[in-house]
mmCIF file of C-alpha atoms and ligand atoms in Angstrom:
data_model
loop_
_atom_site.group_PDB
_atom_site.id
_atom_site.type_symbol
_atom_site.label_atom_id
_atom_site.label_comp_id
_atom_site.label_asym_id
_atom_site.label_seq_id
_atom_site.Cartn_x
_atom_site.Cartn_y
_atom_site.Cartn_z
ATOM 1 C CA MET A 1 166.400 146.449 103.410
ATOM 2 C CA THR A 2 163.040 144.874 102.481
ATOM 3 C CA ARG A 3 162.296 145.040 98.765
ATOM 4 C CA ALA A 4 158.562 144.707 98.155
ATOM 5 C CA VAL A 5 155.622 145.457 95.891
ATOM 6 C CA LEU A 6 152.355 146.823 97.188
ATOM 7 C CA THR A 7 148.916 145.943 95.833
ATOM 8 C CA LEU A 8 145.972 148.289 96.244
ATOM 9 C CA ASN A 9 142.269 147.756 95.658
ATOM 10 C CA ALA A 10 140.507 151.064 96.205
ATOM 11 C CA GLY A 11 136.713 151.006 96.568
ATOM 12 C CA SER A 12 134.304 153.783 97.434
ATOM 13 C CA SER A 13 134.959 153.589 101.169
ATOM 14 C CA SER A 14 137.635 150.936 101.478
ATOM 15 C CA LEU A 15 141.242 150.356 100.577
ATOM 16 C CA LYS A 16 142.458 146.754 100.505
ATOM 17 C CA VAL A 17 146.215 146.370 100.623
ATOM 18 C CA ALA A 18 148.786 143.608 100.432
ATOM 19 C CA LEU A 19 152.556 143.844 100.667
ATOM 20 C CA PHE A 20 154.472 141.157 98.780
ATOM 21 C CA PRO A 21 158.198 140.452 98.823
ATOM 22 C CA ALA A 22 160.167 140.848 95.572
ATOM 23 C CA ALA A 23 159.697 137.106 94.961
ATOM 24 C CA GLY A 24 157.406 134.403 96.329
ATOM 25 C CA ASP A 25 153.684 133.915 96.716
ATOM 26 C CA ALA A 26 153.161 134.628 100.424
ATOM 27 C CA PRO A 27 152.442 138.262 101.315
ATOM 28 C CA LEU A 28 154.421 139.976 104.068
ATOM 29 C CA ALA A 29 151.223 141.718 105.161
ATOM 30 C CA THR A 30 147.595 142.171 104.173
ATOM 31 C CA GLY A 31 144.888 144.474 105.396
ATOM 32 C CA ILE A 32 142.032 146.812 104.816
ATOM 33 C CA ALA A 33 141.165 150.389 105.607
ATOM 34 C CA ASP A 34 137.404 150.145 105.909
ATOM 35 C CA ARG A 35 134.570 152.674 106.254
ATOM 36 C CA ILE A 36 136.979 155.395 105.152
ATOM 37 C CA GLY A 37 135.477 158.615 106.519
ATOM 38 C CA PRO A 38 134.643 159.729 110.038
ATOM 39 C CA GLU A 39 134.402 156.122 111.274
ATOM 40 C CA GLY A 40 137.370 154.720 109.384
ATOM 41 C CA VAL A 41 139.115 151.616 110.708
ATOM 42 C CA LEU A 42 142.453 150.188 109.629
ATOM 43 C CA LYS A 43 143.433 146.556 110.169
ATOM 44 C CA LEU A 44 146.775 145.142 109.044
ATOM 45 C CA VAL A 45 148.140 141.685 109.753
ATOM 46 C CA ASP A 46 151.445 140.000 108.954
ATOM 47 C CA THR A 47 152.002 136.585 107.331
ATOM 48 C CA ALA A 48 151.353 134.841 110.614
ATOM 49 C CA GLY A 49 148.071 136.720 111.063
ATOM 50 C CA ALA A 50 149.492 138.847 113.895
ATOM 51 C CA PRO A 51 148.237 142.441 113.937
ATOM 52 C CA ILE A 52 150.535 145.220 112.726
ATOM 53 C CA ALA A 53 150.104 148.439 114.707
ATOM 54 C CA ALA A 54 148.553 151.076 112.468
ATOM 55 C CA ALA A 55 146.933 154.443 113.002
ATOM 56 C CA GLY A 56 146.409 157.661 111.128
ATOM 57 C CA ASP A 57 143.950 159.949 109.422
ATOM 58 C CA LEU A 58 141.317 157.683 107.824
ATOM 59 C CA SER A 59 139.017 160.466 106.682
ATOM 60 C CA GLY A 60 140.078 159.931 103.042
ATOM 61 C CA HIS A 61 141.964 157.495 100.785
ATOM 62 C CA GLU A 62 145.192 159.528 100.798
ATOM 63 C CA GLY A 63 145.331 159.561 104.580
ATOM 64 C CA ALA A 64 144.552 155.839 104.690
ATOM 65 C CA MET A 65 147.362 155.112 102.263
ATOM 66 C CA ALA A 66 149.783 157.204 104.322
ATOM 67 C CA ALA A 67 148.730 155.331 107.465
ATOM 68 C CA VAL A 68 149.300 151.962 105.764
ATOM 69 C CA ILE A 69 152.744 152.954 104.533
ATOM 70 C CA ALA A 70 153.738 154.439 107.890
ATOM 71 C CA ALA A 71 152.745 151.168 109.575
ATOM 72 C CA PHE A 72 154.713 149.089 107.052
ATOM 73 C CA ARG A 73 157.771 151.371 107.384
ATOM 74 C CA ALA A 74 157.648 151.081 111.162
ATOM 75 C CA ARG A 75 157.514 147.305 110.845
ATOM 76 C CA TRP A 76 160.093 147.029 108.042
ATOM 77 C CA PRO A 77 162.514 149.968 108.412
ATOM 78 C CA GLY A 78 164.296 150.468 105.078
ATOM 79 C CA LEU A 79 161.242 149.236 103.140
ATOM 80 C CA ASP A 80 162.004 149.694 99.436
ATOM 81 C CA LEU A 81 158.775 149.851 97.403
ATOM 82 C CA LEU A 82 159.618 148.677 93.902
ATOM 83 C CA ALA A 83 156.173 149.062 92.331
ATOM 84 C CA ILE A 84 152.530 149.488 93.247
ATOM 85 C CA GLY A 85 149.909 147.355 91.517
ATOM 86 C CA HIS A 86 146.309 148.548 91.364
ATOM 87 C CA ARG A 87 143.092 146.713 90.737
ATOM 88 C CA VAL A 88 141.168 148.680 88.117
ATOM 89 C CA VAL A 89 137.737 147.486 87.120
ATOM 90 C CA HIS A 90 137.740 148.691 83.515
ATOM 91 C CA GLY A 91 140.447 148.689 80.876
ATOM 92 C CA GLY A 92 138.174 149.335 77.899
ATOM 93 C CA PRO A 93 137.767 147.315 74.707
ATOM 94 C CA ASP A 94 141.433 146.944 73.812
ATOM 95 C CA ARG A 95 143.482 146.402 76.976
ATOM 96 C CA GLN A 96 144.349 142.730 77.390
ATOM 97 C CA VAL A 97 147.316 143.096 79.777
ATOM 98 C CA PRO A 98 148.316 145.318 82.705
ATOM 99 C CA VAL A 99 149.809 148.724 81.927
ATOM 100 C CA THR A 100 152.239 151.054 83.705
ATOM 101 C CA VAL A 101 150.314 154.244 84.365
ATOM 102 C CA ASP A 102 151.446 157.675 83.182
ATOM 103 C CA ALA A 103 149.408 160.846 82.745
ATOM 104 C CA GLY A 104 148.190 159.756 79.299
ATOM 105 C CA VAL A 105 147.066 156.318 80.484
ATOM 106 C CA LEU A 106 145.348 157.868 83.489
ATOM 107 C CA ALA A 107 143.400 160.266 81.257
ATOM 108 C CA ASP A 108 142.451 157.360 79.015
ATOM 109 C CA LEU A 109 141.200 155.301 81.979
ATOM 110 C CA GLU A 110 139.256 158.291 83.271
ATOM 111 C CA GLY A 111 137.450 158.308 79.930
ATOM 112 C CA LEU A 112 136.134 154.830 80.811
ATOM 113 C CA SER A 113 134.484 155.985 84.064
ATOM 114 C CA PRO A 114 131.035 156.323 82.432
ATOM 115 C CA PHE A 115 131.230 152.552 81.741
ATOM 116 C CA ALA A 116 131.802 151.746 85.448
ATOM 117 C CA PRO A 117 130.744 154.852 87.386
ATOM 118 C CA LEU A 118 130.512 153.104 90.750
ATOM 119 C CA HIS A 119 134.001 151.616 90.680
ATOM 120 C CA GLN A 120 136.374 153.183 88.148
ATOM 121 C CA PRO A 121 136.561 156.670 89.754
ATOM 122 C CA HIS A 122 137.550 155.134 93.108
ATOM 123 C CA ASN A 123 140.142 152.851 91.524
ATOM 124 C CA LEU A 124 141.676 155.829 89.734
ATOM 125 C CA ALA A 125 141.588 157.974 92.871
ATOM 126 C CA GLY A 126 143.695 155.240 94.466
ATOM 127 C CA ILE A 127 146.235 155.471 91.637
ATOM 128 C CA ARG A 128 146.346 159.253 91.871
ATOM 129 C CA ALA A 129 146.885 159.136 95.623
ATOM 130 C CA ALA A 130 149.673 156.568 95.210
ATOM 131 C CA MET A 131 151.335 158.624 92.449
ATOM 132 C CA ALA A 132 151.317 161.665 94.738
ATOM 133 C CA ALA A 133 152.706 159.708 97.684
ATOM 134 C CA PHE A 134 155.359 157.817 95.658
ATOM 135 C CA PRO A 135 156.300 159.941 92.655
ATOM 136 C CA GLY A 136 159.171 157.728 91.455
ATOM 137 C CA VAL A 137 157.519 154.338 91.972
ATOM 138 C CA PRO A 138 155.934 152.644 88.924
ATOM 139 C CA GLN A 139 152.146 152.315 89.233
ATOM 140 C CA VAL A 140 150.731 149.310 87.410
ATOM 141 C CA ALA A 141 147.033 149.049 86.555
ATOM 142 C CA CYS A 142 145.565 145.524 86.374
ATOM 143 C CA PHE A 143 142.124 145.277 84.803
ATOM 144 C CA ASP A 144 139.162 143.081 85.707
ATOM 145 C CA THR A 145 138.107 143.189 82.062
ATOM 146 C CA ALA A 146 141.470 142.292 80.478
ATOM 147 C CA PHE A 147 141.264 138.493 80.733
ATOM 148 C CA HIS A 148 138.006 138.493 78.752
ATOM 149 C CA ARG A 149 138.982 140.734 75.877
ATOM 150 C CA GLY A 150 139.604 137.832 73.506
ATOM 151 C CA HIS A 151 135.914 136.810 73.459
ATOM 152 C CA PRO A 152 134.485 135.993 70.057
ATOM 153 C CA PHE A 153 132.054 138.611 68.714
ATOM 154 C CA VAL A 154 128.973 136.582 69.667
ATOM 155 C CA HIS A 155 129.983 136.752 73.337
ATOM 156 C CA ASP A 156 131.195 140.342 73.135
ATOM 157 C CA THR A 157 128.057 141.987 71.810
ATOM 158 C CA PHE A 158 124.396 142.669 72.498
ATOM 159 C CA ALA A 159 121.838 142.666 69.691
ATOM 160 C CA LEU A 160 121.774 146.469 69.686
ATOM 161 C CA PRO A 161 122.520 148.767 66.755
ATOM 162 C CA ARG A 162 126.123 148.365 65.704
ATOM 163 C CA ALA A 163 127.025 151.986 66.551
ATOM 164 C CA LEU A 164 126.591 151.215 70.258
ATOM 165 C CA TYR A 165 129.014 148.294 70.010
ATOM 166 C CA ASP A 166 131.474 150.555 68.239
ATOM 167 C CA GLU A 167 131.327 153.134 71.022
ATOM 168 C CA GLY A 168 132.046 150.471 73.620
ATOM 169 C CA VAL A 169 128.693 149.038 74.659
ATOM 170 C CA ARG A 170 129.943 145.451 74.850
ATOM 171 C CA ARG A 171 129.939 142.437 77.100
ATOM 172 C CA TYR A 172 133.202 143.040 78.967
ATOM 173 C CA GLY A 173 132.950 140.512 81.774
ATOM 174 C CA PHE A 174 134.633 141.120 85.146
ATOM 175 C CA HIS A 175 136.482 139.203 87.919
ATOM 176 C CA GLY A 176 139.198 138.707 85.296
ATOM 177 C CA LEU A 177 142.056 138.785 87.823
ATOM 178 C CA SER A 178 140.421 135.941 89.726
ATOM 179 C CA TYR A 179 139.886 133.891 86.562
ATOM 180 C CA GLN A 180 143.464 134.488 85.477
ATOM 181 C CA PHE A 181 144.670 133.178 88.824
ATOM 182 C CA ILE A 182 142.460 130.080 88.638
ATOM 183 C CA ALA A 183 143.524 129.365 85.046
ATOM 184 C CA GLY A 184 147.166 129.545 86.153
ATOM 185 C CA GLU A 185 146.614 127.307 89.176
ATOM 186 C CA LEU A 186 144.735 124.772 87.099
ATOM 187 C CA ALA A 187 147.548 124.701 84.548
ATOM 188 C CA MET A 188 149.940 123.765 87.365
ATOM 189 C CA ARG A 189 147.705 121.345 89.305
ATOM 190 C CA ALA A 190 145.740 119.681 86.527
ATOM 191 C CA PRO A 191 147.278 120.505 83.128
ATOM 192 C CA ALA A 192 145.039 118.078 81.235
ATOM 193 C CA LEU A 193 141.913 119.794 82.581
ATOM 194 C CA ALA A 194 143.416 123.248 82.002
ATOM 195 C CA ALA A 195 143.903 122.344 78.350
ATOM 196 C CA GLY A 196 140.193 121.533 78.078
ATOM 197 C CA ARG A 197 136.864 123.302 78.654
ATOM 198 C CA VAL A 198 136.420 124.627 82.168
ATOM 199 C CA VAL A 199 133.652 126.651 83.790
ATOM 200 C CA VAL A 200 134.933 128.693 86.731
ATOM 201 C CA ALA A 201 132.336 129.926 89.216
ATOM 202 C CA HIS A 202 133.568 132.930 91.191
ATOM 203 C CA LEU A 203 130.837 133.063 93.835
ATOM 204 C CA GLY A 204 131.323 135.793 96.411
ATOM 205 C CA ASN A 205 129.522 138.943 97.378
ATOM 206 C CA GLY A 206 129.933 139.697 93.684
ATOM 207 C CA ALA A 207 129.385 136.582 91.574
ATOM 208 C CA SER A 208 130.065 135.571 88.006
ATOM 209 C CA MET A 209 131.093 132.571 85.946
ATOM 210 C CA CYS A 210 133.547 132.275 83.099
ATOM 211 C CA ALA A 211 133.966 129.738 80.314
ATOM 212 C CA ILE A 212 137.679 129.076 79.868
ATOM 213 C CA SER A 213 138.763 126.949 76.938
ATOM 214 C CA ALA A 214 142.443 125.935 76.716
ATOM 215 C CA GLY A 215 143.281 128.667 79.226
ATOM 216 C CA ARG A 216 141.467 131.470 77.383
ATOM 217 C CA SER A 217 138.243 133.167 78.413
ATOM 218 C CA VAL A 218 135.508 132.481 75.879
ATOM 219 C CA ALA A 219 132.411 133.896 77.602
ATOM 220 C CA SER A 220 131.343 135.448 80.905
ATOM 221 C CA THR A 221 128.032 135.773 82.709
ATOM 222 C CA MET A 222 128.793 139.421 83.435
ATOM 223 C CA GLY A 223 128.279 141.848 80.615
ATOM 224 C CA PHE A 224 128.546 145.597 80.121
ATOM 225 C CA SER A 225 128.444 146.094 83.872
ATOM 226 C CA ALA A 226 129.005 143.938 86.912
ATOM 227 C CA LEU A 227 125.215 143.569 87.215
ATOM 228 C CA ASP A 228 124.496 140.885 84.651
ATOM 229 C CA GLY A 229 124.342 137.133 85.073
ATOM 230 C CA LEU A 230 124.074 135.606 88.541
ATOM 231 C CA PRO A 231 122.196 137.191 91.444
ATOM 232 C CA MET A 232 124.635 138.527 94.067
ATOM 233 C CA GLY A 233 124.662 139.862 97.609
ATOM 234 C CA THR A 234 122.832 143.053 96.688
ATOM 235 C CA ARG A 235 122.880 143.015 92.840
ATOM 236 C CA THR A 236 120.137 141.637 90.642
ATOM 237 C CA GLY A 237 122.030 139.585 88.119
ATOM 238 C CA GLN A 238 120.180 139.174 84.842
ATOM 239 C CA VAL A 239 116.923 141.092 84.726
ATOM 240 C CA ASP A 240 114.531 141.772 81.864
ATOM 241 C CA PRO A 241 115.252 145.350 80.663
ATOM 242 C CA GLY A 242 111.477 145.728 80.372
ATOM 243 C CA VAL A 243 111.364 145.869 84.177
ATOM 244 C CA LEU A 244 113.578 148.945 84.106
ATOM 245 C CA LEU A 245 111.328 150.622 81.532
ATOM 246 C CA TYR A 246 108.359 149.890 83.770
ATOM 247 C CA LEU A 247 110.110 151.427 86.771
ATOM 248 C CA MET A 248 110.952 154.553 84.776
ATOM 249 C CA ASP A 249 107.662 154.973 82.932
ATOM 250 C CA GLN A 250 105.127 153.817 85.477
ATOM 251 C CA LYS A 251 106.831 154.541 88.785
ATOM 252 C CA GLY A 252 108.815 157.615 87.759
ATOM 253 C CA MET A 253 112.087 156.270 89.113
ATOM 254 C CA THR A 254 115.234 158.174 88.193
ATOM 255 C CA ALA A 255 118.450 156.608 86.897
ATOM 256 C CA ALA A 256 120.021 157.124 90.332
ATOM 257 C CA GLN A 257 117.119 155.366 92.060
ATOM 258 C CA ILE A 258 117.201 152.466 89.631
ATOM 259 C CA SER A 259 120.962 152.191 90.034
ATOM 260 C CA ASP A 260 120.525 152.037 93.802
ATOM 261 C CA LEU A 261 117.847 149.351 93.390
ATOM 262 C CA LEU A 262 119.928 147.216 91.009
ATOM 263 C CA TYR A 263 123.259 147.497 92.832
ATOM 264 C CA ARG A 264 122.347 147.838 96.502
ATOM 265 C CA ARG A 265 118.846 146.627 97.279
ATOM 266 C CA SER A 266 118.403 143.497 95.160
ATOM 267 C CA GLY A 267 120.022 140.073 94.973
ATOM 268 C CA PHE A 268 120.078 137.983 98.164
ATOM 269 C CA LEU A 269 119.166 141.026 100.226
ATOM 270 C CA GLY A 270 116.188 141.969 98.090
ATOM 271 C CA LEU A 271 114.886 138.416 97.764
ATOM 272 C CA SER A 272 115.324 137.430 101.397
ATOM 273 C CA GLY A 273 114.491 140.793 102.940
ATOM 274 C CA LEU A 274 117.114 139.751 105.460
ATOM 275 C CA SER A 275 120.734 139.869 104.394
ATOM 276 C CA ASN A 276 123.214 140.075 101.528
ATOM 277 C CA ASP A 277 125.354 137.448 103.247
ATOM 278 C CA MET A 278 125.071 133.801 102.244
ATOM 279 C CA ARG A 279 126.174 132.519 105.646
ATOM 280 C CA THR A 280 123.383 134.487 107.292
ATOM 281 C CA LEU A 281 120.824 133.166 104.797
ATOM 282 C CA GLU A 282 121.925 129.562 105.272
ATOM 283 C CA ALA A 283 121.622 129.927 109.033
ATOM 284 C CA ALA A 284 118.290 131.781 108.917
ATOM 285 C CA GLY A 285 116.066 129.078 107.457
ATOM 286 C CA THR A 286 113.187 131.497 106.824
ATOM 287 C CA PRO A 287 111.024 130.796 103.764
ATOM 288 C CA ALA A 288 112.286 133.941 102.007
ATOM 289 C CA ALA A 289 115.938 133.101 102.773
ATOM 290 C CA GLU A 290 115.385 129.579 101.418
ATOM 291 C CA GLU A 291 113.824 131.032 98.267
ATOM 292 C CA ALA A 292 116.794 133.361 97.778
ATOM 293 C CA ILE A 293 119.174 130.380 98.094
ATOM 294 C CA GLY A 294 117.009 128.355 95.720
ATOM 295 C CA TYR A 295 117.024 131.140 93.146
ATOM 296 C CA PHE A 296 120.817 131.453 93.383
ATOM 297 C CA ILE A 297 121.341 127.716 92.882
ATOM 298 C CA ALA A 298 118.924 127.622 89.957
ATOM 299 C CA ARG A 299 120.656 130.527 88.204
ATOM 300 C CA CYS A 300 124.075 128.998 88.863
ATOM 301 C CA GLN A 301 122.959 125.714 87.305
ATOM 302 C CA ARG A 302 121.560 127.488 84.280
ATOM 303 C CA GLU A 303 124.743 129.502 83.735
ATOM 304 C CA VAL A 304 127.049 126.482 84.051
ATOM 305 C CA ALA A 305 125.000 124.750 81.376
ATOM 306 C CA ALA A 306 124.922 127.856 79.173
ATOM 307 C CA LEU A 307 128.691 128.368 79.402
ATOM 308 C CA ALA A 308 129.264 124.677 78.695
ATOM 309 C CA ALA A 309 127.151 125.113 75.567
ATOM 310 C CA ASP A 310 129.334 128.079 74.591
ATOM 311 C CA MET A 311 132.373 125.764 74.641
ATOM 312 C CA GLY A 312 130.698 122.725 73.100
ATOM 313 C CA GLY A 313 131.034 120.802 76.373
ATOM 314 C CA ILE A 314 132.629 120.865 79.796
ATOM 315 C CA ASP A 315 135.638 119.026 81.235
ATOM 316 C CA ALA A 316 135.662 120.529 84.748
ATOM 317 C CA LEU A 317 133.839 122.934 87.048
ATOM 318 C CA VAL A 318 135.856 125.031 89.509
ATOM 319 C CA PHE A 319 134.384 126.900 92.469
ATOM 320 C CA CYS A 320 136.079 129.920 94.046
ATOM 321 C CA GLY A 321 135.135 133.072 95.993
ATOM 322 C CA GLY A 322 133.769 133.227 99.542
ATOM 323 C CA ILE A 323 130.661 131.173 98.732
ATOM 324 C CA GLY A 324 132.356 128.831 96.255
ATOM 325 C CA GLU A 325 135.231 128.106 98.644
ATOM 326 C CA ASN A 326 133.091 127.648 101.762
ATOM 327 C CA SER A 327 129.437 126.873 101.138
ATOM 328 C CA ARG A 328 128.930 123.127 101.008
ATOM 329 C CA ARG A 329 125.251 123.636 100.422
ATOM 330 C CA ILE A 330 125.629 125.856 97.359
ATOM 331 C CA ARG A 331 128.273 123.602 95.808
ATOM 332 C CA ALA A 332 126.157 120.523 96.421
ATOM 333 C CA GLY A 333 123.089 122.246 94.990
ATOM 334 C CA VAL A 334 124.820 123.436 91.849
ATOM 335 C CA ALA A 335 126.921 120.353 91.063
ATOM 336 C CA GLY A 336 124.289 117.884 92.297
ATOM 337 C CA GLY A 337 121.684 119.383 89.991
ATOM 338 C CA LEU A 338 123.986 119.015 87.005
ATOM 339 C CA ALA A 339 124.655 115.285 87.330
ATOM 340 C CA TRP A 340 122.851 114.903 83.979
ATOM 341 C CA MET A 341 125.808 116.778 82.417
ATOM 342 C CA GLY A 342 128.273 114.355 83.970
ATOM 343 C CA LEU A 343 129.285 116.542 86.913
ATOM 344 C CA GLY A 344 130.286 114.477 89.916
ATOM 345 C CA LEU A 345 129.735 115.193 93.589
ATOM 346 C CA ASP A 346 131.228 113.260 96.499
ATOM 347 C CA PRO A 347 129.283 114.369 99.594
ATOM 348 C CA ASP A 348 132.113 113.496 102.009
ATOM 349 C CA ARG A 349 134.705 115.413 100.016
ATOM 350 C CA ASN A 350 132.325 118.321 99.708
ATOM 351 C CA ALA A 351 131.630 118.283 103.445
ATOM 352 C CA ALA A 352 135.384 118.252 104.100
ATOM 353 C CA ASN A 353 135.912 121.270 101.832
ATOM 354 C CA ALA A 354 138.358 119.169 99.798
ATOM 355 C CA ARG A 355 140.085 120.587 96.722
ATOM 356 C CA CYS A 356 138.366 117.945 94.569
ATOM 357 C CA ILE A 357 134.735 117.390 95.597
ATOM 358 C CA SER A 358 133.835 114.830 92.926
ATOM 359 C CA PRO A 359 134.513 111.071 92.918
ATOM 360 C CA ASP A 360 137.773 109.957 91.289
ATOM 361 C CA ASP A 361 135.871 108.463 88.352
ATOM 362 C CA ALA A 362 133.631 111.495 87.688
ATOM 363 C CA LYS A 363 133.147 112.267 84.006
ATOM 364 C CA VAL A 364 133.372 115.966 84.842
ATOM 365 C CA PRO A 365 135.457 116.682 87.966
ATOM 366 C CA VAL A 366 134.393 119.458 90.319
ATOM 367 C CA LEU A 367 137.186 121.368 92.062
ATOM 368 C CA VAL A 368 137.501 124.069 94.712
ATOM 369 C CA ILE A 369 140.452 126.430 94.260
ATOM 370 C CA PRO A 370 140.851 129.432 96.577
ATOM 371 C CA THR A 371 141.359 132.496 94.401
ATOM 372 C CA ASN A 372 144.062 135.121 94.921
ATOM 373 C CA GLU A 373 143.554 138.319 92.973
ATOM 374 C CA GLU A 374 146.209 140.167 94.981
ATOM 375 C CA LEU A 375 148.892 137.727 93.875
ATOM 376 C CA VAL A 376 147.961 138.284 90.220
ATOM 377 C CA ILE A 377 148.367 142.041 90.755
ATOM 378 C CA ALA A 378 151.652 141.604 92.642
ATOM 379 C CA ARG A 379 153.029 139.410 89.857
ATOM 380 C CA ALA A 380 152.074 142.027 87.255
ATOM 381 C CA ALA A 381 153.748 144.749 89.331
ATOM 382 C CA ARG A 382 156.903 142.644 89.534
ATOM 383 C CA VAL A 383 156.906 142.013 85.789
ATOM 384 C CA ALA A 384 156.575 145.765 85.171
ATOM 385 C CA VAL A 385 159.839 146.391 87.014
ATOM 386 C CA GLY A 386 161.686 143.459 85.459
ATOM 387 C CA LEU A 387 161.297 141.025 88.352
ATOM 388 C CA GLY A 388 158.816 138.649 86.741
HETATM 389 P P1 AMP B 401 133.658 137.216 99.065
HETATM 390 O O1 AMP B 401 133.011 138.423 98.471
HETATM 391 O O2 AMP B 401 134.402 136.381 98.058
HETATM 392 O O3 AMP B 401 134.502 137.527 100.284
HETATM 393 O O4 AMP B 401 132.479 136.251 99.595
HETATM 394 C C1 AMP B 401 131.588 136.688 100.573
HETATM 395 C C2 AMP B 401 130.420 135.710 100.642
HETATM 396 O O5 AMP B 401 130.894 134.406 100.995
HETATM 397 C C3 AMP B 401 129.371 136.106 101.663
HETATM 398 O O6 AMP B 401 128.068 135.944 101.124
HETATM 399 C C4 AMP B 401 129.613 135.086 102.760
HETATM 400 O O7 AMP B 401 128.461 134.824 103.537
HETATM 401 C C5 AMP B 401 129.993 133.877 101.961
HETATM 402 N N1 AMP B 401 130.612 132.866 102.811
HETATM 403 C C6 AMP B 401 131.798 132.922 103.438
HETATM 404 N N2 AMP B 401 131.979 131.814 104.202
HETATM 405 C C7 AMP B 401 130.861 131.045 104.063
HETATM 406 C C8 AMP B 401 130.422 129.793 104.595
HETATM 407 N N3 AMP B 401 131.177 129.090 105.439
HETATM 408 N N4 AMP B 401 129.234 129.320 104.203
HETATM 409 C C9 AMP B 401 128.448 130.010 103.349
HETATM 410 N N5 AMP B 401 128.799 131.194 102.817
HETATM 411 C C10 AMP B 401 129.994 131.720 103.165
#
């Protein structure tokens, strides 16, 4: 019998999955059901990266989940699913830890959908589908907001009338599962740095940074939504709200059109007119692609400095995410431009994608740590069933 926990990350048209054993960090299998709908595709691989045969009805999330489980059961007959952990974007103002989901919790989380309308409903649909498929198996919700809920008031609020804060219009911050993983890794690999003031830059298709002081999140570049802060693949990052008023008043754009603009047509894609993908921009070399890269680096530099100010200084910078873990150019641009703050950059180490890309004697070391949000979810699922 194979005892395991499953992690699920349900998006609008995708379902990312990972199957972890009851103990240990390496998954038994990972995969994604992508383009769920008429053109759905399902790819599963085992620890060695070998494909796991999978097929089924990919027209909806429930069918995709059934196809994943059927494939895992065929591969591991006697598979005993102990718990299912879900990535959920929003836990609201009070949730600081994962929670085992029952009908009451689910209703409560549904009430948060207006705060994250593009993500929360899909995450919850994933939980509902898993509850229906596995009625007796504990479902554990892990929140992208939870790690940040200890922020001091000044980093939790906007300067809006207090009543809006009270009803939940706050700076939540996201990517919390990633930051929790990095904080844990840092505590193991470099405890002295982990006890200090660290800026973590999660730079992927979605991008944010977090100020972590003595292991606790103090401030985040993301705010009420996952739009604020850094420019991203297709999202704006910080934008003057006056621009949105202009679009509404002068151009007659609706909320849905503005949402589409801010989430899907801006960022690297909007600036370059070419692509949302950093690799593509780096290879393109067109003036607009170069400007998009330049804007990203400039905003990253500004946010590192701002978050350092929030902590009264900086003892280390950590890069993670697809761009942070792979793009030598972005890392060199960001860290190189912050030498005045004491950040070090060793070009050879950076070129080699080393875990430490600063010289040994750097005042502020710069590290690269691959993130692992699935493992954070799997660990929470294990803890929920007494295996932690
Ligand atoms: P993520 O959302 O964390 O998977 O990150 C996706 C982003 O990482 C995309 O913009 C990719 O182009 C970027 N990325 C991945 N590998 C590289 C690379 N070798 N160089 C530059 N960007 C990369």
